[in-house]
Short mmCIF file of C-alpha atoms and ligand atoms in Angstrom, two decimals:
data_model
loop_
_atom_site.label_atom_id
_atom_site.label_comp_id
_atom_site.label_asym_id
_atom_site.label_seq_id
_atom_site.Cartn_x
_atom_site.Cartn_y
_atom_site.Cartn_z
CA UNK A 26 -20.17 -23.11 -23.24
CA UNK A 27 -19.70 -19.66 -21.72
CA UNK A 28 -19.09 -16.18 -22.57
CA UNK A 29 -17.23 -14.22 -20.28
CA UNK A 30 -18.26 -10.94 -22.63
CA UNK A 31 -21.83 -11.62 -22.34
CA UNK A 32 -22.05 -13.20 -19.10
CA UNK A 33 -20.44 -10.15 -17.37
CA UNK A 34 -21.62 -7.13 -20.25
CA UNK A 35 -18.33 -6.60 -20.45
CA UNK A 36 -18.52 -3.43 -22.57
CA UNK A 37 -21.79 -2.19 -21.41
CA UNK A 38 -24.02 -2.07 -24.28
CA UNK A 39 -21.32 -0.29 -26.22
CA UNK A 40 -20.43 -2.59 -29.66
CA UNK A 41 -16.61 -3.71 -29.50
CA UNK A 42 -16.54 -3.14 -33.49
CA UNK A 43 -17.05 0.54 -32.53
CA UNK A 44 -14.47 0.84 -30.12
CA UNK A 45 -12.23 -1.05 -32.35
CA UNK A 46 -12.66 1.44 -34.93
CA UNK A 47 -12.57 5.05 -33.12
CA UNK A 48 -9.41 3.75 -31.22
CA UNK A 49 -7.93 1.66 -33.36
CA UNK A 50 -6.22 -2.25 -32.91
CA UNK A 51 -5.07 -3.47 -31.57
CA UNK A 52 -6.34 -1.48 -27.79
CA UNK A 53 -6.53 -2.30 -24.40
CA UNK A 54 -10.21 -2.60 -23.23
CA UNK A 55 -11.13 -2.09 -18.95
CA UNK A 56 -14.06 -2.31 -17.41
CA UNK A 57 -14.32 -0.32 -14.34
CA UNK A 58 -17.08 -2.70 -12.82
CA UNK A 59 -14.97 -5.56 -12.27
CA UNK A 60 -11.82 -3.92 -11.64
CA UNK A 61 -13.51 -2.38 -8.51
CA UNK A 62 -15.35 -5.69 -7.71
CA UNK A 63 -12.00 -7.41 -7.37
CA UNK A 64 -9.99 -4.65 -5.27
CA UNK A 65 -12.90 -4.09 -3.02
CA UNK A 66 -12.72 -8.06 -2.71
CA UNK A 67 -8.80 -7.94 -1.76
CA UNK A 68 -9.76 -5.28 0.62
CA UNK A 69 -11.47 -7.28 2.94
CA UNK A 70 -9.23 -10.49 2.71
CA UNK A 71 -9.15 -10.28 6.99
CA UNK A 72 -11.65 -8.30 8.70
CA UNK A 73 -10.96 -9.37 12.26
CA UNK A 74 -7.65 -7.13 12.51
CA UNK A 75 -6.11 -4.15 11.33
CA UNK A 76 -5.17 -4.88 7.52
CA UNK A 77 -3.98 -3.37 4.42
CA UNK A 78 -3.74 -4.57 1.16
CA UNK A 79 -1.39 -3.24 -1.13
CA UNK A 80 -2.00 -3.57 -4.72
CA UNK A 81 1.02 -4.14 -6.45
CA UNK A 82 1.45 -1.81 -9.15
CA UNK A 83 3.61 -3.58 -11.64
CA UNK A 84 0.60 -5.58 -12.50
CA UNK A 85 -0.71 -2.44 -14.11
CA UNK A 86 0.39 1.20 -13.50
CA UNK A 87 -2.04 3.43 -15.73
CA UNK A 88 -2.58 6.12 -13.95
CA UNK A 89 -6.09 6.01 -13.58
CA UNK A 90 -6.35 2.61 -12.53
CA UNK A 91 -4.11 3.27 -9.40
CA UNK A 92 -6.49 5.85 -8.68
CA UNK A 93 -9.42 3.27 -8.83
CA UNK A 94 -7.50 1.62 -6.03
CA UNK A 95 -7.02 4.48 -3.91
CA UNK A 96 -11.01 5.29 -3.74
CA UNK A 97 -11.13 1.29 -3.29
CA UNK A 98 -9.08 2.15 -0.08
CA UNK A 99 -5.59 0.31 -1.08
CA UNK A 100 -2.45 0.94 -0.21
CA UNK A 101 0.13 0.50 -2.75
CA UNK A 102 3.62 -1.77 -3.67
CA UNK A 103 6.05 -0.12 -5.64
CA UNK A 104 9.49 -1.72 -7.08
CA UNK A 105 10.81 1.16 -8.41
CA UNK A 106 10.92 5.34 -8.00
CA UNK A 107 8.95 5.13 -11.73
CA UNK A 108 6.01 3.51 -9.95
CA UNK A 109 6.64 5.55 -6.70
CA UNK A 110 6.43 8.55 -8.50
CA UNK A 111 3.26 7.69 -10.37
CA UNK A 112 1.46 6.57 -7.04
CA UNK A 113 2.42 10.04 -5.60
CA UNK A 114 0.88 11.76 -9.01
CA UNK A 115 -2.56 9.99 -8.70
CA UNK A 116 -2.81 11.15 -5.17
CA UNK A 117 -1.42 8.07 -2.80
CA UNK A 118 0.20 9.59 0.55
CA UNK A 119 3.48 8.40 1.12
CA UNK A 120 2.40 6.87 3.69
CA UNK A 121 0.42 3.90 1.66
CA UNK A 122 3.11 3.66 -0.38
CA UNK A 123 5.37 0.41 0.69
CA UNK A 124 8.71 0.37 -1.64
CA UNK A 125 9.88 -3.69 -2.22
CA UNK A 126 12.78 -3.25 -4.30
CA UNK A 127 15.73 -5.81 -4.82
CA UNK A 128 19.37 -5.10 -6.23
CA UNK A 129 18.07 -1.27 -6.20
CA UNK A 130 21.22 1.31 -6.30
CA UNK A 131 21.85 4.02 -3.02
CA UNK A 132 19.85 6.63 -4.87
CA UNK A 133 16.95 4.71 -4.76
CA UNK A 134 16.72 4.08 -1.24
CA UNK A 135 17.80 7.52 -0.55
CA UNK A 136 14.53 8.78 -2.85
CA UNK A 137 12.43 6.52 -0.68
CA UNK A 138 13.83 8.05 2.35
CA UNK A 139 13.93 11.86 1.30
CA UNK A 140 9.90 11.42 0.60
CA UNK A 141 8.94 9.31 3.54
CA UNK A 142 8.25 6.04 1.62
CA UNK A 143 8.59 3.03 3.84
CA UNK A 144 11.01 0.29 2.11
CA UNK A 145 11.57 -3.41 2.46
CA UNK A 146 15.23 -4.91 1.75
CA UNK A 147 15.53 -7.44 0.29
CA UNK A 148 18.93 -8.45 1.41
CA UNK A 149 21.73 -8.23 3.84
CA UNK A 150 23.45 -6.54 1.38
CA UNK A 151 20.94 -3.92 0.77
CA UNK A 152 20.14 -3.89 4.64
CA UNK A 153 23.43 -2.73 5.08
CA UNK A 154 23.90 0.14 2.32
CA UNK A 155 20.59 1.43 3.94
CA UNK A 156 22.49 1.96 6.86
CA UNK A 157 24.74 3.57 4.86
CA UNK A 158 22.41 5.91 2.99
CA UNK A 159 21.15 7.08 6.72
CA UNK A 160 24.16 7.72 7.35
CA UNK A 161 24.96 9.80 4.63
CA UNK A 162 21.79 11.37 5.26
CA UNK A 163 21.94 12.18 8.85
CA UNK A 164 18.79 10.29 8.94
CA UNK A 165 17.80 10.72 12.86
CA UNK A 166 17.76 7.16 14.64
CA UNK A 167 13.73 7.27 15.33
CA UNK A 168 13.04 7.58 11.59
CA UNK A 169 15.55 5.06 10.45
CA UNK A 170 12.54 2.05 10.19
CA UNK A 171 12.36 0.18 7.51
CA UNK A 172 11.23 -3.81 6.76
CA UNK A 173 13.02 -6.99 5.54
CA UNK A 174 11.98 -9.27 3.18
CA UNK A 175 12.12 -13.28 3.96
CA UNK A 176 12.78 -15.95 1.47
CA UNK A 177 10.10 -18.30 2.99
CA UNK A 178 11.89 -21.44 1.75
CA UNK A 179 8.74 -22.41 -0.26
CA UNK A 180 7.65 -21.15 -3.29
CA UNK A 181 4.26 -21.70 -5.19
CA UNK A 182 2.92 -19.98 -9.01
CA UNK A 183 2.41 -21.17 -12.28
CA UNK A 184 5.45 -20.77 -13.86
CA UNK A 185 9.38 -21.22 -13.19
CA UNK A 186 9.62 -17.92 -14.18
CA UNK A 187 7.29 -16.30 -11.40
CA UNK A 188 7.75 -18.55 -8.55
CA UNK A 189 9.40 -16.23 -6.18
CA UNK A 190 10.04 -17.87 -2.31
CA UNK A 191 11.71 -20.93 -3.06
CA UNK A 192 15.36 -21.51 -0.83
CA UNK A 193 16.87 -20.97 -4.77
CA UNK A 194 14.88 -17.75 -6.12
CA UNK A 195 16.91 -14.51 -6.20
CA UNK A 196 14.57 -13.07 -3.52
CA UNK A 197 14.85 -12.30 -0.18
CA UNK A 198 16.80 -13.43 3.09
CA UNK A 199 16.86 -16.90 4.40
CA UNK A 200 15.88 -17.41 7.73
CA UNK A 201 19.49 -18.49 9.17
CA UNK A 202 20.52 -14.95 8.06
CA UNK A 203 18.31 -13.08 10.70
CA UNK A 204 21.05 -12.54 13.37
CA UNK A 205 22.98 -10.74 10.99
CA UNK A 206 19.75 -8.73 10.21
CA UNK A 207 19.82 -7.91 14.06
CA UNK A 208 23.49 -7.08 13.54
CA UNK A 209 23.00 -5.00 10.64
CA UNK A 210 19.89 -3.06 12.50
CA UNK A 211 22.37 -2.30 15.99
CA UNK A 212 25.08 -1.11 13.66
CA UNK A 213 22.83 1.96 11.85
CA UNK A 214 20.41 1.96 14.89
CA UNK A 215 17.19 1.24 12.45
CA UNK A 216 14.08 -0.32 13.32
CA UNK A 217 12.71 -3.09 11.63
CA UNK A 218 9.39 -2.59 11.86
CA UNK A 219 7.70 -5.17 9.80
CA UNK A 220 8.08 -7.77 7.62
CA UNK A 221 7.32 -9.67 4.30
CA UNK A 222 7.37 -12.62 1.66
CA UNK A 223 5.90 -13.24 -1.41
CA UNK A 224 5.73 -16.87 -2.44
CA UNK A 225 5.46 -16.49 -6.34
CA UNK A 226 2.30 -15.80 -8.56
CA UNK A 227 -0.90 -17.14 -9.48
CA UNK A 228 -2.05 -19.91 -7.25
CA UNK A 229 -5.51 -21.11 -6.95
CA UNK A 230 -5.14 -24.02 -4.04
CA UNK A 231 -4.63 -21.57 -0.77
CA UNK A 232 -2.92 -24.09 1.25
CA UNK A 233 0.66 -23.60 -0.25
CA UNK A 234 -0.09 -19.68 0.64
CA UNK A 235 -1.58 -20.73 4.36
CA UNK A 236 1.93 -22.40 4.58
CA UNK A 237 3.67 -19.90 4.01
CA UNK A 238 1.71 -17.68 6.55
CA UNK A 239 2.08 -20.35 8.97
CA UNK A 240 5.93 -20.12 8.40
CA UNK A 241 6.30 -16.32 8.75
CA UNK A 242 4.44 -16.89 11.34
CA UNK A 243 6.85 -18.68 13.39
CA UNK A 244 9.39 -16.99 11.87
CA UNK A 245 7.80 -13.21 13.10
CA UNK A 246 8.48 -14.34 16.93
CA UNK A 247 11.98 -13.25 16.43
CA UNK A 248 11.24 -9.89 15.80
CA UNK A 249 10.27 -7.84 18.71
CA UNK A 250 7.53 -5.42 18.19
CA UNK A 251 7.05 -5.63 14.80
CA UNK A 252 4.28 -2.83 12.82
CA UNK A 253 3.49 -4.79 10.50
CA UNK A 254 3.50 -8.30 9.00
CA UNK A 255 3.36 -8.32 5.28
CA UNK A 256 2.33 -12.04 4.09
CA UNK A 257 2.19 -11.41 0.08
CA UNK A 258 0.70 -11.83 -2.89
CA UNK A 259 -0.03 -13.96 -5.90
CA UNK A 260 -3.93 -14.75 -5.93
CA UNK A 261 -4.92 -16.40 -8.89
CA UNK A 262 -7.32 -15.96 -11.37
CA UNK A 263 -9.17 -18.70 -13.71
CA UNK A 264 -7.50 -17.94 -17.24
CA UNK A 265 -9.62 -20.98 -18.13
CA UNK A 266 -13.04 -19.44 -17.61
CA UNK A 267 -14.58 -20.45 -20.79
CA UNK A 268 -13.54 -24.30 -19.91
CA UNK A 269 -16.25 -23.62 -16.40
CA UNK A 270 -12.40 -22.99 -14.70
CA UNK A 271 -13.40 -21.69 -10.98
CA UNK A 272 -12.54 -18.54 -9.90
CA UNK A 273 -9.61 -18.39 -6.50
CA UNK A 274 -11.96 -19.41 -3.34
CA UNK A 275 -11.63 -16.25 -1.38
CA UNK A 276 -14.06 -17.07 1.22
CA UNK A 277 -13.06 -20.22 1.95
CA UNK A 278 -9.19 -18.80 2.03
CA UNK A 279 -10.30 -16.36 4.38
CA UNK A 280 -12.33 -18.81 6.62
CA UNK A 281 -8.76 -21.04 7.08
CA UNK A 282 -6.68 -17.83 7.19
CA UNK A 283 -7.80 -16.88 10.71
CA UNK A 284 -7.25 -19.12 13.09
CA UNK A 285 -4.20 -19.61 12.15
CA UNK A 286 -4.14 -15.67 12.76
CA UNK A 287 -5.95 -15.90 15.78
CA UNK A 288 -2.57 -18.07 17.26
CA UNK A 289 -0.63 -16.26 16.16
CA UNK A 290 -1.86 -13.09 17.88
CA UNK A 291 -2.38 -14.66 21.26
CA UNK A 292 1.24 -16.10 21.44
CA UNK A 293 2.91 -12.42 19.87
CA UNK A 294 0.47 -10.82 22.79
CA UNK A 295 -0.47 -8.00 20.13
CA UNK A 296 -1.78 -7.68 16.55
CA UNK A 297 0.42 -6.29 14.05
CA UNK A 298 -0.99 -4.76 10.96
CA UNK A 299 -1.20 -7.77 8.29
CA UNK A 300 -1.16 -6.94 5.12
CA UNK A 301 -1.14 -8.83 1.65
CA UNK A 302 -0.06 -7.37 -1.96
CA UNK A 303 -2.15 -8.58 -4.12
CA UNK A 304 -1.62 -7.41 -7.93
CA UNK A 305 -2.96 -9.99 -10.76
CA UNK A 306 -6.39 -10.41 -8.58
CA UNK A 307 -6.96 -6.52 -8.67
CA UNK A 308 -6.66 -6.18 -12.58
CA UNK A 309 -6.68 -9.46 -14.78
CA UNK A 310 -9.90 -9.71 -15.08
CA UNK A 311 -11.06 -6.42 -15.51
CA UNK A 312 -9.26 -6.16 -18.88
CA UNK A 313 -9.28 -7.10 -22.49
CA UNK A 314 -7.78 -6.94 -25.64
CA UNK A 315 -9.13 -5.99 -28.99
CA UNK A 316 -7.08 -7.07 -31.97
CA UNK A 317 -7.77 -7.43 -35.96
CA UNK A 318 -6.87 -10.34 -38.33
CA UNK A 319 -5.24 -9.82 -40.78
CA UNK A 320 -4.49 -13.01 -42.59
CA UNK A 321 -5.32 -16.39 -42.30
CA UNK A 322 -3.17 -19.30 -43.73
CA UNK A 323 -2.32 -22.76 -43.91
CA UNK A 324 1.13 -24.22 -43.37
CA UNK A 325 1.70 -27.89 -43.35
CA UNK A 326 -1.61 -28.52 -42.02
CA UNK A 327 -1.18 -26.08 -39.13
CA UNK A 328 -4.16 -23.32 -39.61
CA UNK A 329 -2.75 -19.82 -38.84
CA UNK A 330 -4.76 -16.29 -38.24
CA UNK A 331 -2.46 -13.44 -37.96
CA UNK A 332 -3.62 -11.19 -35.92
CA UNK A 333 -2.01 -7.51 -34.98
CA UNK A 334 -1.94 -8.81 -30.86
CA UNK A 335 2.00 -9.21 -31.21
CA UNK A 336 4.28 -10.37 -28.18
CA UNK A 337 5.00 -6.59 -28.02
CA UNK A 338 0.83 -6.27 -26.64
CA UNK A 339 1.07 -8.92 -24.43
CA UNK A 340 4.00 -10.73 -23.92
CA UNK A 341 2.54 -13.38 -21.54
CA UNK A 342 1.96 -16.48 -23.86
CA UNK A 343 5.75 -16.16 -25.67
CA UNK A 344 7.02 -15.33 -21.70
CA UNK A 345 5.11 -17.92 -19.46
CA UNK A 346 3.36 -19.98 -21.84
CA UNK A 347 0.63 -18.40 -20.66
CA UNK A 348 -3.02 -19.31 -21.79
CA UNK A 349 -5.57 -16.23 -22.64
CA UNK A 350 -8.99 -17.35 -23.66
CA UNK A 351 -9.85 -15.75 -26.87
CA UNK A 352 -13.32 -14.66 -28.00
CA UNK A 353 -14.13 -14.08 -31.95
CA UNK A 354 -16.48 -11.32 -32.70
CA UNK A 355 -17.54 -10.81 -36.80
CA UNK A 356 -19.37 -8.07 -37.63
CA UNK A 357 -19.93 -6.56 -34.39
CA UNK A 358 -21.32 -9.88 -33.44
CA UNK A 359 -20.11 -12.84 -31.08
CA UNK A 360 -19.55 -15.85 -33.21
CA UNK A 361 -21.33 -18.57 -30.45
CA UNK A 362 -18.50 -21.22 -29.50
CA UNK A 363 -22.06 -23.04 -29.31
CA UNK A 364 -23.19 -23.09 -32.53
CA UNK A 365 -20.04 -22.88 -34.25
CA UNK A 366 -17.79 -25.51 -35.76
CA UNK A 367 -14.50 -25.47 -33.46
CA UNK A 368 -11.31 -26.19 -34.94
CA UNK A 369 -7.65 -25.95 -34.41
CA UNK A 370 -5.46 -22.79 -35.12
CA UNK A 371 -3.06 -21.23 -34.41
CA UNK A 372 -2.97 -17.60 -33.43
CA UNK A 373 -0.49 -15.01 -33.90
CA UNK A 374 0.96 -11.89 -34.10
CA UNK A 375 2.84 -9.38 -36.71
CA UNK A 376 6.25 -9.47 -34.83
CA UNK A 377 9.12 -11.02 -36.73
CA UNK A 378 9.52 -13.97 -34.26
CA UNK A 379 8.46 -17.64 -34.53
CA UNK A 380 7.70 -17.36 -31.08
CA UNK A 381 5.36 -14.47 -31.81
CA UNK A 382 2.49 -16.91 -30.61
CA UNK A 383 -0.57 -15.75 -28.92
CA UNK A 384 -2.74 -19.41 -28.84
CA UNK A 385 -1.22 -22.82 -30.08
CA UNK A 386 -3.36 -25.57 -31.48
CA UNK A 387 -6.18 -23.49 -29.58
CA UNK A 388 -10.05 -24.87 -30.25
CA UNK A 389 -12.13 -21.75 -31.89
CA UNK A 390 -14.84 -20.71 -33.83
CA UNK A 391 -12.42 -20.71 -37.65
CA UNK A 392 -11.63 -17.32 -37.59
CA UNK A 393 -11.60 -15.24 -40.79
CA UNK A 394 -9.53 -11.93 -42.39
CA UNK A 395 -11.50 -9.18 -40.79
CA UNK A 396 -12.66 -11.02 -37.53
CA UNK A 397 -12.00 -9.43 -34.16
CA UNK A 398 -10.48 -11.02 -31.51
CA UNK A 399 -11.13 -10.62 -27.92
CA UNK A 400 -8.08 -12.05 -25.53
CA UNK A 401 -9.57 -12.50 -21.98
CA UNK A 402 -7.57 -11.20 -18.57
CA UNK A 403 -5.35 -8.67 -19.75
CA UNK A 404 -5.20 -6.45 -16.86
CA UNK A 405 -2.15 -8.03 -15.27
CA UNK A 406 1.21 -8.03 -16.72
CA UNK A 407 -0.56 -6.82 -20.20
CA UNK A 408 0.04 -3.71 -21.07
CA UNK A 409 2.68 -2.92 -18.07
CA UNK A 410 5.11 -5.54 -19.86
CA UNK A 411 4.20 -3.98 -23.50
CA UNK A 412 6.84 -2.69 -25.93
CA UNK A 413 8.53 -1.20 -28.96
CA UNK A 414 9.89 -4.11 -30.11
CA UNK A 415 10.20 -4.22 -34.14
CA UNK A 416 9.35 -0.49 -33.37
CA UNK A 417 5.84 -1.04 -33.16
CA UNK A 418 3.95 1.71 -30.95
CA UNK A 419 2.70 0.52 -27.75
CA UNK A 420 -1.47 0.80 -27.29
CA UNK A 421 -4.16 2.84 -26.24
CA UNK A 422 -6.19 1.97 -22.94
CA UNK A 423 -9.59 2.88 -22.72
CA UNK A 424 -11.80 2.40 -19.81
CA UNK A 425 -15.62 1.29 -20.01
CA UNK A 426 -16.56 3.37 -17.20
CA UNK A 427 -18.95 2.32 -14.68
CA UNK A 428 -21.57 4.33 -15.92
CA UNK A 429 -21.44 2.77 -19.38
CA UNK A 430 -19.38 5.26 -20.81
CA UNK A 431 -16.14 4.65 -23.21
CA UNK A 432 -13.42 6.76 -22.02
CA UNK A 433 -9.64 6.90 -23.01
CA UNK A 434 -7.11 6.89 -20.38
CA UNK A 435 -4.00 6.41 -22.19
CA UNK A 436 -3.26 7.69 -25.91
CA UNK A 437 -1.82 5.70 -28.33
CA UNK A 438 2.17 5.90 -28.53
CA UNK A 439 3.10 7.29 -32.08
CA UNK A 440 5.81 7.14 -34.32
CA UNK A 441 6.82 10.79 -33.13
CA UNK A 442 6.92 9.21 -29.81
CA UNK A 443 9.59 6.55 -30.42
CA UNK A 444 11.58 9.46 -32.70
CA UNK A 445 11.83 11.59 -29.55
CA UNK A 446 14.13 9.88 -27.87
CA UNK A 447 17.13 10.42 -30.75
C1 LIG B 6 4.71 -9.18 -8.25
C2 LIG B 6 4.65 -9.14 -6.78
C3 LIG B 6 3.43 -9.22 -6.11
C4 LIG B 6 2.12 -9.43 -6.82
O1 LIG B 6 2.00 -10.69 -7.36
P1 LIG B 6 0.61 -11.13 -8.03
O2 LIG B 6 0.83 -12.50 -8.47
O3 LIG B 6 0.37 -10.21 -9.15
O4 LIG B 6 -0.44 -11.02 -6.98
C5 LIG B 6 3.43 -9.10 -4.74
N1 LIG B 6 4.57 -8.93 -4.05
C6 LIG B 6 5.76 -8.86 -4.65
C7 LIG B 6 6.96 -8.66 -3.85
C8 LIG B 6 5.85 -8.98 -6.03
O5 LIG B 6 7.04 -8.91 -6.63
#
């Protein structure tokens, strides 16, 4: 059996005992290594045309972390002037910014129009009160462009919850709408200049993605002229890496990706900028969380350790079900999955919730008071979807730098902190 932690020195010599004690548990561990490995990979997803890829930022919006992607030469997706405003701080130009809201209010789009910020709508509805907000703007007709977002009609991901282009999801317009789109466009005189889908998150077969490439496709010859063509994201990642799970096959994706590119560009007689927006792939894997135990019990032959990773740290396994492999370190030391005697338990957190679950009926070294634990693939939708709930302060990041070094990029909320707001 694997470790991830050793196989990839995951904190760089440094003991996770001694980060656990200078910053406290539970903490948010990155390692800048990987998280560059996996946006440089995203970066070159096609080669053969002009393409962006645009991280999207909700997976993770620390600061310095968005500025990892800019040097990795990303563009950005924001959903929200929050994350617009923090790509702007760590030093994005508008112009690789690309705003995908839905259901957003006229202030927002008129924030994304005041600072240049090109945004996607995500229905007729919103297609229209951007029209409006030009209007009211006085927006000149040659910088009214903007993109629409298509409801592919298929969706693909892991969970209900995150499947995102099926005809019944919430998002985007369905293809027998685009004449009113063209309406909609005459009416306010705006351009729709490009495109874009997202088919849900975390898939590791590409073809359901191809499919939906294929489909947008077809569906981009009845745009004329279009800047851009904006295919997606939702790249998965193996949460099961200590069960040998494969990572996403990238090159082979890319491989079947263009031809079916190539087509398309000879029948459209130009190539559009393609894009994807990639978030999970950029940052689950570059991440980890350290948490204590605290207690260990037995109730009704269920073995429990409580550990102080609540649903407030990461939210993921009470959300989605989600699984997070778990390593056990004692003493400073890995306790081998090899040499160990593996048994059931039950992991948890200190939140006042029976669904306050972080493992169920997992496999694992038996973990002890005073053990600490080491949840795998963090990065995305970790500490982003964190929070006060039971009034429990949300927790530091710290970064293992590239050259080694242990560096803090995001303090600690306090107490004081969650007063402030009264
Ligand atoms: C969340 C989201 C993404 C990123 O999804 P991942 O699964 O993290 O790659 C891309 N595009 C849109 C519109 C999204 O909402």
């Amino acid at each position: 059996m694997t470790s991830f932690i050793q196989n990839t020195d995951f904190f760089a010599g440094n003991n996770p005992e001694t980060i656990a004690s200078e910053y406290g548990t539970p903490v948010y561990v990155y390692n800048e290594k990987i998280l560059r490995d996996r946006m440089a990979k995203v970066a070159k997803v096609i080669t053969k045309y002009p393409y962006t890829a645009n991280y999207s930022v909700k997976a993770n919006t620390n600061i310095h972390i968005l500025k990892l992607a800019l040097e990795e030469g990303l563009n950005c997706d924001a959903m929200s002037i929050g994350e617009i405003t923090l790509l702007m701080k760590a030093g994005f130009p508008v112009e690789r910014i690309f705003f995908v809201p839905n259901n957003v209010a006229p202030y927002e789009l008129a924030f994304a129009l005041k600072n240049g910020v090109m945004t996607s709508l995500d229905s007729l509805s919103q297609l229209e009160l951007f029209g409006e907000v030009c209007n009211q703007m006085k927006i000149e007709p040659e910088k009214r462009k903007c993109a629409v977002r298509i409801n592919p009609g298929v969706g693909a991901g892991h969970h209900e919850k995150v499947v995102t282009g099926g005809k019944k999801t919430k998002f985007g317009i369905a293809e027998y709408s685009i004449p009113q789109i063209f309406e909609i466009a005459e009416k306010y005189q705006i351009t729709i200049a490009g495109i874009n889908q997202h088919i849900g998150s975390l898939f590791m077969d590409p073809q359901p993605y191809l499919d939906a490439v294929t489909n947008l496709l077809r569906i981009a010859h009845q745009f004329k002229n279009l800047e851009f063509i904006d295919f997606g994201g939702g790249y998965g990642i193996p949460y099961h890496k200590l069960d040998e799970e494969k990572e996403f096959p990238m090159e082979d994706f890319k491989s079947r990706l263009e031809p079916i590119l190539d087509e398309f560009v000879a029948s459209y007689g130009k190539a559009p900028l393609f894009k994807s927006e990639p978030g999970r792939f950029c940052v689950a894997e570059g991440s980890v969380i350290l948490g204590r135990v605290h207690a260990t019990k037995e109730n009704s032959g269920i073995q429990f350790a409580g550990s102080d990773i609540g649903m407030n740290v990461l939210v993921r396994p009470s959300m989605y079900d989600s699984h997070h492999d778990i390593e056990v370190f004692r003493d400073g030391e890995l306790v081998s999955r090899d040499e160990a005697d593996l048994t059931e338990q039950t992991v948890t957190g200190n939140i006042c919730e029976s669904g306050d679950i972080l493992a169920k009926n997992r496999l694992l070294p038996k973990i002890e008071e005073g053990d600490l634990l080491c949840v795998l693939d963090t990065g995305a939708y970790g500490w982003s979807m964190c929070s006060t709930y039971n009034s429990r302060p949300r927790p530091a990041e710290v970064m293992i730098c590239a050259n080694g070094k242990v560096k803090q990029i995001r303090r600690k909320e306090t107490i004081e902190d969650l007063l402030s707001m009264f």
